[in-house]
Coordinates of C-alpha atoms in Angstrom, one line a residue:
X257 CA 0.0 0.0 0.0
X258 CA 1.5 3.4 -0.9
X259 CA 2.2 5.8 1.9
X260 CA 1.3 9.5 2.0
X261 CA 4.6 10.9 0.5
X262 CA 3.9 14.1 -1.5
X263 CA 5.4 13.5 -4.9
X264 CA 4.1 15.8 -7.7
X265 CA 3.6 14.0 -11.1
X266 CA 5.7 16.7 -12.8
X267 CA 8.8 16.0 -10.8
X268 CA 10.4 13.4 -13.1
X269 CA 10.2 15.6 -16.1
X270 CA 11.7 18.5 -14.1
X271 CA 14.5 16.3 -12.9
X272 CA 15.3 15.2 -16.5
X273 CA 15.2 18.8 -17.6
X274 CA 17.6 19.9 -14.7
X275 CA 19.9 17.0 -15.6
X276 CA 19.8 18.0 -19.3
X277 CA 20.6 21.6 -18.7
X278 CA 17.2 23.0 -19.8
X279 CA 16.1 23.9 -16.3
X280 CA 17.9 26.4 -14.0
X281 CA 17.5 26.1 -10.3
X282 CA 16.1 29.0 -8.5
X283 CA 17.6 30.4 -5.3
X284 CA 15.6 29.2 -2.3
X285 CA 13.9 31.7 -0.1
X286 CA 14.5 31.5 3.7
X287 CA 11.6 30.2 5.8
X288 CA 10.7 29.1 9.2
X289 CA 8.2 26.6 10.6
X290 CA 7.2 25.6 14.2
X291 CA 6.2 22.2 15.7
X292 CA 3.8 23.6 18.3
X293 CA 3.6 21.0 21.1
X294 CA 1.1 20.5 24.0
X295 CA 1.0 17.9 26.8
X296 CA 0.5 14.5 25.5
X297 CA 2.6 15.0 23.4
X298 CA 0.5 16.3 20.6
X299 CA 1.6 18.5 17.6
X300 CA -0.5 21.2 16.0
X301 CA -0.8 20.4 12.3
X302 CA -2.7 22.2 9.5
X303 CA -3.8 20.7 6.1
X304 CA -2.9 23.0 3.2
X305 CA -5.9 23.7 0.8
X306 CA -5.9 21.5 -2.3
X307 CA -5.9 24.7 -4.3
X308 CA -2.5 25.7 -3.1
X309 CA 0.2 25.7 -5.8
X310 CA 2.8 24.2 -3.4
X311 CA 1.9 21.0 -1.5
X312 CA -1.8 21.4 -1.8
X313 CA -3.6 18.8 0.4
X314 CA -0.5 18.0 2.5
X315 CA -0.3 18.3 6.3
X316 CA 2.3 20.7 7.6
X317 CA 3.1 23.0 10.5
X318 CA 2.5 26.8 10.9
X319 CA 5.2 28.5 9.0
X320 CA 6.3 30.7 6.1
X321 CA 8.9 32.8 4.4
X322 CA 11.2 35.4 6.1
X323 CA 10.0 39.0 5.7
X324 CA 12.9 41.4 5.2
X325 CA 11.5 43.5 8.1
X326 CA 12.0 40.6 10.4
X327 CA 15.5 42.0 10.8
X328 CA 14.2 45.2 12.3
X329 CA 15.3 45.6 16.1
X330 CA 12.9 44.0 18.5
X331 CA 12.8 43.6 22.2
X332 CA 14.3 40.2 22.7
X333 CA 14.8 37.6 25.4
X334 CA 16.8 34.3 25.4
X335 CA 19.9 33.4 23.5
X336 CA 21.3 36.4 21.5
X337 CA 21.0 36.7 17.7
X338 CA 24.7 36.0 17.6
X339 CA 24.2 32.8 19.5
X340 CA 21.3 31.9 17.3
X341 CA 23.4 32.5 14.2
X342 CA 26.0 30.0 15.4
X343 CA 23.2 27.4 16.0
X344 CA 21.3 28.0 12.8
X345 CA 24.5 28.1 10.7
X346 CA 24.2 31.6 9.2
X347 CA 26.8 34.3 8.9
X348 CA 25.2 37.3 10.6
X349 CA 23.2 37.8 13.8
X350 CA 20.7 39.9 11.7
X351 CA 20.0 36.9 9.6
X352 CA 19.4 34.6 12.6
X353 CA 17.1 37.2 14.2
X354 CA 15.1 37.3 10.9
X355 CA 14.7 33.5 11.0
X356 CA 13.6 33.4 14.6
X357 CA 11.3 36.3 14.2
X358 CA 9.8 34.6 11.1
X359 CA 9.2 31.5 13.2
X360 CA 7.4 33.4 16.0
X361 CA 5.5 35.7 13.5
X362 CA 4.2 33.0 11.3
X363 CA 3.2 30.7 14.2
X364 CA 1.1 33.8 15.4
X365 CA -0.3 34.5 11.9
X366 CA -1.3 30.9 11.2
X367 CA -2.3 29.6 14.7
X368 CA -2.9 32.6 16.9
X369 CA -0.2 31.4 19.2
X370 CA 2.3 34.1 20.3
X371 CA 5.7 33.3 21.9
X372 CA 6.1 36.7 23.5
X373 CA 5.2 38.4 26.7
X374 CA 5.3 41.7 28.6
X375 CA 8.7 40.7 30.3
X376 CA 11.6 38.4 29.5
X377 CA 10.1 35.8 31.9
X378 CA 6.4 36.0 30.9
X379 CA 4.2 35.0 28.0
X380 CA 0.9 36.5 26.8
X381 CA -1.9 34.5 28.4
X382 CA -4.6 35.0 25.7
X383 CA -4.5 36.3 22.1
X384 CA -8.2 36.2 21.5
X385 CA -10.3 39.2 20.8
X386 CA -11.0 41.8 18.0
X387 CA -7.9 43.9 18.7
X388 CA -5.7 40.9 18.5
X389 CA -7.3 39.7 15.3
X390 CA -7.0 43.1 13.7
X391 CA -3.3 43.1 14.4
X392 CA -2.9 39.5 13.2
X393 CA -4.7 40.3 10.0
X394 CA -2.5 43.4 9.4
X395 CA 0.5 41.2 9.9
X396 CA -0.7 38.6 7.3
X397 CA -1.3 41.4 4.8
X398 CA 2.1 42.8 5.4
X399 CA 0.6 46.1 6.5
X400 CA 2.4 45.8 9.9
X401 CA 5.9 44.8 10.6
X402 CA 6.4 42.3 13.4
X403 CA 8.7 44.6 15.3
X404 CA 6.2 47.4 15.2
X405 CA 3.5 44.9 16.4
X406 CA 5.6 43.9 19.4
X407 CA 6.7 47.4 20.1
X408 CA 3.3 48.9 20.3
X409 CA 2.0 46.1 22.5
X410 CA 5.1 46.4 24.8
X411 CA 6.0 42.7 24.2
X412 CA 9.3 40.9 24.3
X413 CA 10.0 38.1 21.8
X414 CA 10.9 34.9 23.8
X415 CA 13.5 33.3 21.6
X416 CA 14.1 31.0 24.6
X417 CA 10.9 29.3 24.0
X418 CA 12.1 27.9 20.7
X419 CA 14.3 24.9 20.0
X420 CA 16.0 24.6 16.6
X421 CA 15.2 21.1 15.3
X422 CA 16.1 20.7 11.6
X423 CA 16.9 22.3 8.4
X424 CA 15.5 21.2 4.9
X425 CA 16.1 22.8 1.5
X426 CA 13.5 22.3 -1.3
X427 CA 15.0 20.2 -4.2
X428 CA 16.7 22.1 -6.9
X429 CA 14.1 21.1 -9.6
X430 CA 11.2 22.7 -7.7
X431 CA 9.9 26.1 -9.0
X432 CA 9.3 27.2 -5.5
X433 CA 12.2 26.6 -3.3
X434 CA 12.6 27.2 0.5
X435 CA 15.5 26.9 2.9
X436 CA 13.5 26.1 5.9
X437 CA 14.5 25.9 9.5
X438 CA 12.2 23.8 11.8
X439 CA 11.7 24.6 15.5
X440 CA 9.9 23.1 18.4
X441 CA 7.9 25.1 21.0
X442 CA 5.4 24.4 23.8
X443 CA 1.9 25.9 23.6
X444 CA 2.0 28.7 26.2
X445 CA -0.4 28.4 29.2
X446 CA -3.7 30.0 28.6
X447 CA -3.3 30.3 24.8
X448 CA -5.2 28.2 22.3
X449 CA -4.3 27.3 18.7
X450 CA -6.9 27.9 16.1
X451 CA -7.0 27.6 12.3
X452 CA -6.1 31.2 11.6
X453 CA -4.5 30.6 8.1
X454 CA -6.3 31.2 4.8
X455 CA -4.0 28.5 3.4
X456 CA -5.4 25.7 5.5
X457 CA -8.8 24.1 5.5
X458 CA -8.3 22.0 8.6
X459 CA -6.1 21.9 11.8
X460 CA -5.6 19.1 14.2
X461 CA -3.8 18.3 17.5
X462 CA -2.3 14.9 17.0
X463 CA 0.3 12.5 18.5
X464 CA 3.3 12.2 16.3
X465 CA 3.0 8.5 16.2
X466 CA -0.6 8.6 15.1
X467 CA 0.2 11.1 12.4
X468 CA 3.1 8.9 11.2
X469 CA 0.8 5.9 11.2
X470 CA -1.7 7.8 9.0
X471 CA 1.1 8.7 6.7
X472 CA 2.1 5.0 6.5
X473 CA -1.4 4.0 5.7
X474 CA -1.6 6.6 2.9
X475 CA -4.3 8.6 4.7
X476 CA -2.3 11.6 5.5
X477 CA -0.3 13.3 2.8
X478 CA 3.0 14.9 3.9
X479 CA 6.2 16.2 2.5
X480 CA 9.5 14.4 3.5
X481 CA 10.5 17.0 6.2
X482 CA 7.1 16.8 7.8
X483 CA 7.0 13.0 8.4
X484 CA 10.8 13.1 9.2
X485 CA 10.3 15.6 12.0
X486 CA 7.3 13.7 13.2
X487 CA 9.2 10.4 13.5
X488 CA 11.9 12.3 15.4
X489 CA 9.4 13.6 18.0
X490 CA 7.9 10.1 18.8
X491 CA 10.5 9.4 21.5
X492 CA 9.7 12.4 23.7
X493 CA 7.1 12.2 26.4
X494 CA 6.6 15.9 27.2
X495 CA 7.1 19.2 25.2
X496 CA 9.9 20.1 27.7
X497 CA 11.7 16.9 26.9
X498 CA 11.5 17.6 23.1
X499 CA 12.8 21.3 23.8
X500 CA 15.8 19.8 25.7
X501 CA 16.3 17.2 22.9
X502 CA 16.4 20.0 20.4
X503 CA 19.8 21.0 21.6
X504 CA 21.3 17.7 20.2
X505 CA 19.4 17.9 16.8
X506 CA 21.6 18.0 13.8
X507 CA 20.9 21.2 11.7
X508 CA 22.9 20.1 8.6
X509 CA 20.7 21.0 5.6
X510 CA 19.0 18.2 4.0
X511 CA 18.8 18.6 0.3
X512 CA 17.3 16.1 -2.1
X513 CA 19.6 14.6 -4.7
X514 CA 18.3 13.4 -8.1
X515 CA 20.1 11.3 -10.6
X516 CA 19.3 9.5 -13.8
X517 CA 20.0 5.7 -14.0
X518 CA 19.2 4.6 -17.5
X519 CA 15.5 5.5 -18.1
X520 CA 14.9 5.7 -14.3
X521 CA 14.7 8.9 -12.2
X522 CA 16.1 8.2 -8.7
X523 CA 15.3 10.8 -6.1
X524 CA 16.7 10.5 -2.5
X525 CA 17.2 12.6 0.6
X526 CA 20.6 12.0 2.4
X527 CA 20.1 10.4 5.7
X528 CA 16.4 9.5 5.0
X529 CA 16.3 6.3 2.9
X530 CA 12.6 5.9 3.3
X531 CA 11.9 8.8 0.9
X532 CA 13.9 7.3 -1.9
X533 CA 11.8 7.2 -5.2
X534 CA 12.6 5.4 -8.4
X535 CA 10.4 6.5 -11.4
X536 CA 10.5 4.7 -14.7
X537 CA 10.1 6.2 -18.2
X538 CA 6.4 5.7 -18.0
X539 CA 6.1 7.7 -14.9
X540 CA 5.3 4.9 -12.5
X541 CA 7.2 3.9 -9.4
X542 CA 9.7 1.1 -9.9

């Protein structure tokens, strides 16, 4: 029985075009996504609308691209941007700040959960209400910079509530490419996650093992980074254990490798053999 691996039918042709020199790889955009955890352990997942051009129908986590304004100065708690730069493998503290800000901002935009508080040791207890929703909508529309949102509410970004988990880069033959950092975070006390994303038609709280089982049965569609991070979470009994485990996670970028073997296209992700695909000239799996 086939699993739920997201594999667009146009990929083999694009891989052949890249190998033949008729397709040029685009530069990936930086992005961040957050595995939001609650006691159980359960992870918050959203299902992308089938109309979405990228990964339509697939289950994923709240996240999105880095906004250039994410480098604007913000009130900050936790490891410094310089420390984050070393952990995330980027050259400049401003780059690391932008990635962390994108993780916190996108989580708020897509789930209503905000990893920030009035002080360096506190977290907002509730983000529901018309005034919060107006600010969230302005962030989504890029009418409001995240730094300005935090500043006018007198909030401190809590970078210490995040744990860097993994880094995956979209394959070179994809027209939409992202260099994505995955983080873990615990749902703050008092806050509730909701389906605040216009890109999703469903959200669930689900145990990683149950989500992985649904993928294995072919019932839940997922991209390789999603199912890989789910499997890595299965060993943890609490969100705090996962956050502590994040310190040991390898952030070496995972980039798919494609090659031609005769009339077959072979696609693999280093270190993740379960995702290897072999596609024959007729387009079917071999």
